[in-house]
Coordinates of C-alpha atoms in Angstrom, one line a residue:
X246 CA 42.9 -10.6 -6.7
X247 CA 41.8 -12.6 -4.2
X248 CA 42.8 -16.7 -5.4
X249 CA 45.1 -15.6 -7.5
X250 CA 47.9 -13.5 -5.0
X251 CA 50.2 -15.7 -4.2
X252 CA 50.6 -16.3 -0.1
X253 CA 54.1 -15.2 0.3
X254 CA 52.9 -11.9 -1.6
X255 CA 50.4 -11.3 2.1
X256 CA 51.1 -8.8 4.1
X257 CA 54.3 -7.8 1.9
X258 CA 52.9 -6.0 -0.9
X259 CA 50.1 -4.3 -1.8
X260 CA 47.1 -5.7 -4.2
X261 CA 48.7 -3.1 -6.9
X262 CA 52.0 -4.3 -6.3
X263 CA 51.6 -7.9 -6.4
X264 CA 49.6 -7.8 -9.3
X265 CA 52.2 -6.2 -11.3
X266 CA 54.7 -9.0 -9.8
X267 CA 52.3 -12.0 -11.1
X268 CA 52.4 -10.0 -14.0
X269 CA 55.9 -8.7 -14.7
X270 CA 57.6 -12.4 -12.7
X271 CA 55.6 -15.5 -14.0
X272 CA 55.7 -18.3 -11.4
X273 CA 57.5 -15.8 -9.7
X274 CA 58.4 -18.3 -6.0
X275 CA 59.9 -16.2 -2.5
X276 CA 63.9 -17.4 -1.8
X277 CA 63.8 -15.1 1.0
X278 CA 62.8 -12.1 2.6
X279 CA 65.8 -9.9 3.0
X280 CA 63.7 -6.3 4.5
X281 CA 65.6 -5.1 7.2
X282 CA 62.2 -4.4 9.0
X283 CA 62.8 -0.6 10.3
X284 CA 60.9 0.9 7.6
X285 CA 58.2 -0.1 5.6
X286 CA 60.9 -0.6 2.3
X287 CA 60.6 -4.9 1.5
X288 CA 63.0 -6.7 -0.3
X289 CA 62.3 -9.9 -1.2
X290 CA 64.8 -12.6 -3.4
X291 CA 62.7 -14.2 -5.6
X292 CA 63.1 -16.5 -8.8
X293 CA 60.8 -17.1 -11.5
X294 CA 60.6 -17.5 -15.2
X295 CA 62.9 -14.7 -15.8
X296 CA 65.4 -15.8 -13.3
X297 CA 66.2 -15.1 -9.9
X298 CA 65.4 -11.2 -9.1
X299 CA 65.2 -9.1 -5.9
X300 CA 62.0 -7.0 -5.5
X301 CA 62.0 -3.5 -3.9
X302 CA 58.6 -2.3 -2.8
X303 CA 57.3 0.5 -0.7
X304 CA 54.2 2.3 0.7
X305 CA 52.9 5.6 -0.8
X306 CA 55.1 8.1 1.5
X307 CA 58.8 6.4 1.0
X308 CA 60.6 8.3 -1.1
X309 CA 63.4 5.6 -1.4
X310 CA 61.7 3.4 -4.0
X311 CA 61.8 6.5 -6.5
X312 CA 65.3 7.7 -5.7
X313 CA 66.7 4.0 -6.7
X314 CA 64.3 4.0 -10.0
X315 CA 66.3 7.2 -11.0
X316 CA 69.3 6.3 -9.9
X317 CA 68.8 2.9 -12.7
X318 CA 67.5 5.3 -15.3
X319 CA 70.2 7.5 -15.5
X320 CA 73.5 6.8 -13.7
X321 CA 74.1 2.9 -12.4
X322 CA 74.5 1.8 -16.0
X323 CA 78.4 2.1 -15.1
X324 CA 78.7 -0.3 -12.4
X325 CA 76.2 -2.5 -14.1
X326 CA 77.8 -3.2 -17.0
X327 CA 80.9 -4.7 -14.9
X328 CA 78.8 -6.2 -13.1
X329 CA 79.3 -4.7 -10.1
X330 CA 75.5 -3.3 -9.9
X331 CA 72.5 -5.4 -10.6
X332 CA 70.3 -4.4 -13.4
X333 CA 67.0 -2.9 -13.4
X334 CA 64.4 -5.4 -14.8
X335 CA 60.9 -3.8 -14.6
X336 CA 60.1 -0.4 -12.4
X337 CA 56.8 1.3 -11.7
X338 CA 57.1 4.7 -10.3
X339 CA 53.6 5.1 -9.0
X340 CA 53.2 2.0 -6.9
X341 CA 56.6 2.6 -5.3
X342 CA 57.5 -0.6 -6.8
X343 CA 61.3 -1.9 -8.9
X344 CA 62.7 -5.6 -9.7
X345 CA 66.5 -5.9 -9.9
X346 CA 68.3 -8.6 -11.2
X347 CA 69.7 -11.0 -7.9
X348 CA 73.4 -10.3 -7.5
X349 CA 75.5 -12.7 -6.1
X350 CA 77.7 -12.0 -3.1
X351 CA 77.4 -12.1 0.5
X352 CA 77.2 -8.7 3.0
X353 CA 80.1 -6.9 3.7
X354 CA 79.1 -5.7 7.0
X355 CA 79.5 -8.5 9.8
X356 CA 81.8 -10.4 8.1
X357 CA 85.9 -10.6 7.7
X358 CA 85.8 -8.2 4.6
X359 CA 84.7 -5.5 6.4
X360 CA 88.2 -4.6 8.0
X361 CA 89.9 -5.8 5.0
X362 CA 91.5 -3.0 3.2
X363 CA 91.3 -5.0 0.2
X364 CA 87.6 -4.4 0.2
X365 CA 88.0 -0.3 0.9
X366 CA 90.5 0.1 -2.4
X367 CA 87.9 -2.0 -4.5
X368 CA 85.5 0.6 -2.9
X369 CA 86.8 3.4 -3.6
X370 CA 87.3 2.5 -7.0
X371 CA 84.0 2.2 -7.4
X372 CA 83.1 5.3 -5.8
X373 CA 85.4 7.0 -8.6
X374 CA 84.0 5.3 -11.1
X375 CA 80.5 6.2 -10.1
X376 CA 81.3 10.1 -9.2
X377 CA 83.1 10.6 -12.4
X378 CA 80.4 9.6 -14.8
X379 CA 79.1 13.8 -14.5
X380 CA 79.1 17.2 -12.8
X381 CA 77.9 20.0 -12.3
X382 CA 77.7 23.6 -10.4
X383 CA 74.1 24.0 -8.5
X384 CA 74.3 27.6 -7.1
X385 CA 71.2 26.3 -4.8
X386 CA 72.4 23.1 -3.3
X387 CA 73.7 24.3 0.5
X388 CA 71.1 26.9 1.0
X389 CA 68.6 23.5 0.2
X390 CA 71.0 21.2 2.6
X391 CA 70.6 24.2 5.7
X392 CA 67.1 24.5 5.0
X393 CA 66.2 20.5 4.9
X394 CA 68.5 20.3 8.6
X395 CA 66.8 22.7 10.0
X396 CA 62.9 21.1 9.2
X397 CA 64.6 18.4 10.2
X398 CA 65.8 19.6 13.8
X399 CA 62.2 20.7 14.3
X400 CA 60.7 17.1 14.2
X401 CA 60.5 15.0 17.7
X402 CA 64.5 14.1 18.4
X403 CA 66.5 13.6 21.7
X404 CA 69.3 16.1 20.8
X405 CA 70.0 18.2 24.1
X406 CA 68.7 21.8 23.7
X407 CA 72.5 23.2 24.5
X408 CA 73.2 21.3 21.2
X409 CA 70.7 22.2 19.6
X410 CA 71.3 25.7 20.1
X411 CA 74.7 25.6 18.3
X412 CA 73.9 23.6 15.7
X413 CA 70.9 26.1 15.1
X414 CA 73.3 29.0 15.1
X415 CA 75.9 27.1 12.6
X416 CA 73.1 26.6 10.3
X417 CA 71.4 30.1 10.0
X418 CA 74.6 32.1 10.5
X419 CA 76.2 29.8 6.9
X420 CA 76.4 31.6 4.1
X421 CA 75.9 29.4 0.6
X422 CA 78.0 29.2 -1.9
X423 CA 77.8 27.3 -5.3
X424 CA 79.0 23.9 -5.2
X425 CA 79.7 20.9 -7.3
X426 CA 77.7 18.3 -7.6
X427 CA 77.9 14.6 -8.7
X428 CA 75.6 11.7 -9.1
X429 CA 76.5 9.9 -4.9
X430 CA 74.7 6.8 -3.8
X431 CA 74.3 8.6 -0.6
X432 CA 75.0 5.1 2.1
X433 CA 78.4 4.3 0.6
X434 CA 79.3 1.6 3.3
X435 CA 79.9 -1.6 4.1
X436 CA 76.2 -2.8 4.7
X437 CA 75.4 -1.9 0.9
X438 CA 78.3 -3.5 -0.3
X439 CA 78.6 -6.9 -1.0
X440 CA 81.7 -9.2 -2.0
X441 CA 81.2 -12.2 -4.4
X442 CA 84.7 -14.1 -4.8
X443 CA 86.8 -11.5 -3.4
X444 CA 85.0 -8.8 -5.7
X445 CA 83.1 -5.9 -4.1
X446 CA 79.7 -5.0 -5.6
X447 CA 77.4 -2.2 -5.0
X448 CA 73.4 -2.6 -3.6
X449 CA 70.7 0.3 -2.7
X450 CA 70.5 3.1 -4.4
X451 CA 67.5 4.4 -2.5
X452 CA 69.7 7.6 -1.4
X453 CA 70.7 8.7 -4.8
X454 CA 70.6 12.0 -5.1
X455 CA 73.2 14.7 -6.7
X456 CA 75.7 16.1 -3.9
X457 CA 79.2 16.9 -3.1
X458 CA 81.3 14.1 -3.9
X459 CA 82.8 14.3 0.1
X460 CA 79.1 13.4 1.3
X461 CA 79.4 9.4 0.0
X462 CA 82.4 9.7 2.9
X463 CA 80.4 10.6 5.6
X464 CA 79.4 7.5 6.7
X465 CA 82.7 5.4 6.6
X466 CA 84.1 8.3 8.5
X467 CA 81.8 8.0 10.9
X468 CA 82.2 4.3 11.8
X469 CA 84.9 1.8 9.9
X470 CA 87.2 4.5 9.3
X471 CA 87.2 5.5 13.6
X472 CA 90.4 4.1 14.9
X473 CA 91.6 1.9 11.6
X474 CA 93.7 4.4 9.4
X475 CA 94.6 1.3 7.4
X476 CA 90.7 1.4 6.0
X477 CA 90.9 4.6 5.1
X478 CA 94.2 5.2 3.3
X479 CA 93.0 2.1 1.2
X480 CA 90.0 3.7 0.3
X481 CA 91.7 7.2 -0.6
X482 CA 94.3 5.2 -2.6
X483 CA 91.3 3.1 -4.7
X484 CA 89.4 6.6 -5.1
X485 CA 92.9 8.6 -5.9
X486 CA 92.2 11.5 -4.5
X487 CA 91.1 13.4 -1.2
X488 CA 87.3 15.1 -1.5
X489 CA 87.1 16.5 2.0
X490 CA 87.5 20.2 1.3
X491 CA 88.8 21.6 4.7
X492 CA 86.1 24.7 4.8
X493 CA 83.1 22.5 3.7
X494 CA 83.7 18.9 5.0
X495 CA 82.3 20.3 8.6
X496 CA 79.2 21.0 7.5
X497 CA 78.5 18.2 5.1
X498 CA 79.2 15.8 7.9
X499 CA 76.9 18.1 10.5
X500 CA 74.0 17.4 7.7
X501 CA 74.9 14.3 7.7
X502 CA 75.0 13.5 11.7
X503 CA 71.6 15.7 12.1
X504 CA 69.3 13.5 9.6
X505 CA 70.9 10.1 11.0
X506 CA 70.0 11.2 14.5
X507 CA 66.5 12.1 14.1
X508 CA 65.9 9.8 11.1
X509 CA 66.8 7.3 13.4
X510 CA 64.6 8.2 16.7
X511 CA 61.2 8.3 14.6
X512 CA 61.8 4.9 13.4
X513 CA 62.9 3.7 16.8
X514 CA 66.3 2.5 15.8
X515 CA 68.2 3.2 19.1
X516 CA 71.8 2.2 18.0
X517 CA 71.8 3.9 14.5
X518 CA 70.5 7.3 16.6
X519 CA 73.2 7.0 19.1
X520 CA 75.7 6.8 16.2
X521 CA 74.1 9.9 14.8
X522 CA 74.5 12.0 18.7
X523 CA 78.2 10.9 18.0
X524 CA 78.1 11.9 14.9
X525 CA 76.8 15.5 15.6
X526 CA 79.4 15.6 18.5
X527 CA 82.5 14.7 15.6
X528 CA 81.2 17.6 13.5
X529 CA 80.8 20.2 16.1
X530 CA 84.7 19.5 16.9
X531 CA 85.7 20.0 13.5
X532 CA 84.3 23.9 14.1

């Protein structure tokens, strides 16, 4: 490979990966490189003979590559073809490795749309849209959720061991119940959204997985929707209904809080695991 890897493929992807790039992207030239840099996931905005395309690309252990290649196969196909999804161009599963078509807009987060409630109806329209494509009862799905926090409560985190105590005891002492699920995104929020002439569009699917519908809420609860009603009554009224089931919203958001905090330590991302503590303390209030 050596001669014929391109430089801006160095250091980015692997030999297996950027051969299937030379051959998948002819001429394929880097815009920019758009990895947020906490994990080892890399994005890169590239154009080439088949047009401008984003590349996703991850080592062996991410699971994130694989979610978003499912999530393409079998349930974007609804925002895509409004073009409020990018399309999948070219995938392969065992070198952790998809191409996207580039989608224009610019990032929600950090700009004036983010506290525009204009941006929370389109939203939650979307959401809709994306929730009610399927469904289905999975008699297994909470005792799984209780038995992933609790593996991940046992990895190296900085929750205090009076907290960790009760959230323990929440967790064994649940008893599951079937649930219904639907396909979520699993990070619906303003940093994967994107707005391109006043229209919201939808990025990263790398969380897909089949939930509750409530769970795609946990995160805007958790930060936009704090103190700004406005957001969230735009967001409810784009959506059309209210998810949050009073008896399971708790512990949906306690899953929720627990993976972001430790998530969050290992990869040494101080804010995003402070917003996770917060997070834990918010669900252990709604007990």
């Amino acid at each position: 490979m050596s001669g014929i890897v391109q430089s801006w493929f160095s250091g980015r992807l692997s030999t297996e990966q950027a051969a299937h790039i030379i051959r998948w992207l002819p001429g394929a030239r880097l815009c920019a490189d758009m990895s947020w840099n906490l994990v080892d996931t890399v994005v890169l905005d590239v154009v080439s003979e088949r047009g401008r395309c984003v590349i996703k690309a991850a080592g062996p252990g991410n699971h994130h590559i694989g979610r978003e290649i499912s999530a393409h196969q079998t349930v974007t196909d609804c925002l895509v073809r409004t073009g409020h999804a990018a399309a999948l161009v070219e995938h392969d599963r065992s070198a952790n490795l998809l191409v996207t078509r580039y989608l224009d807009g610019s990032l929600v987060m950090g700009s004036e749309a983010e506290f525009d409630c204009v941006t929370y109806r389109q939203a939650g329209v979307l959401l809709r849209t994306f929730h009610d494509q399927a469904e289905r009862v999975d008699a297994g799905w909470e005792a799984a959720a209780v038995a992933k926090s609790l593996a991940w409560l046992k990895k190296p985190n900085r929750i205090s061991e009076s907290v960790l105590a009760r959230v323990r005891d929440i967790l064994v002492s649940h008893r599951p119940q079937p649930v219904v699920v639907v396909p979520t995104h699993g990070d619906w929020q303003p940093r994967n959204w994107l707005v391109d002439q006043g229209k919201v569009k939808v990025i990263d699917f790398g969380r897909f997985d089949w939930r509750p519908a409530m769970s795609d809420f946990c995160r805007l609860a958790a930060r936009q929707w704090k103190g700004n009603a406005a957001l969230e009554h735009a967001f409810l009224a784009g959506y059309g209904s209210e998810p949050r089931d009073a008896e399971k919203w708790p512990l949906i958001t306690l899953h929720e809080a627990i993976g972001t905090a430790v998530w969050a330590y290992q990869i040494g991302d101080e804010p995003f695991e402070n917003e996770g503590h917060r997070m834990i303390a918010n669900a252990l209030d709604l007990f």
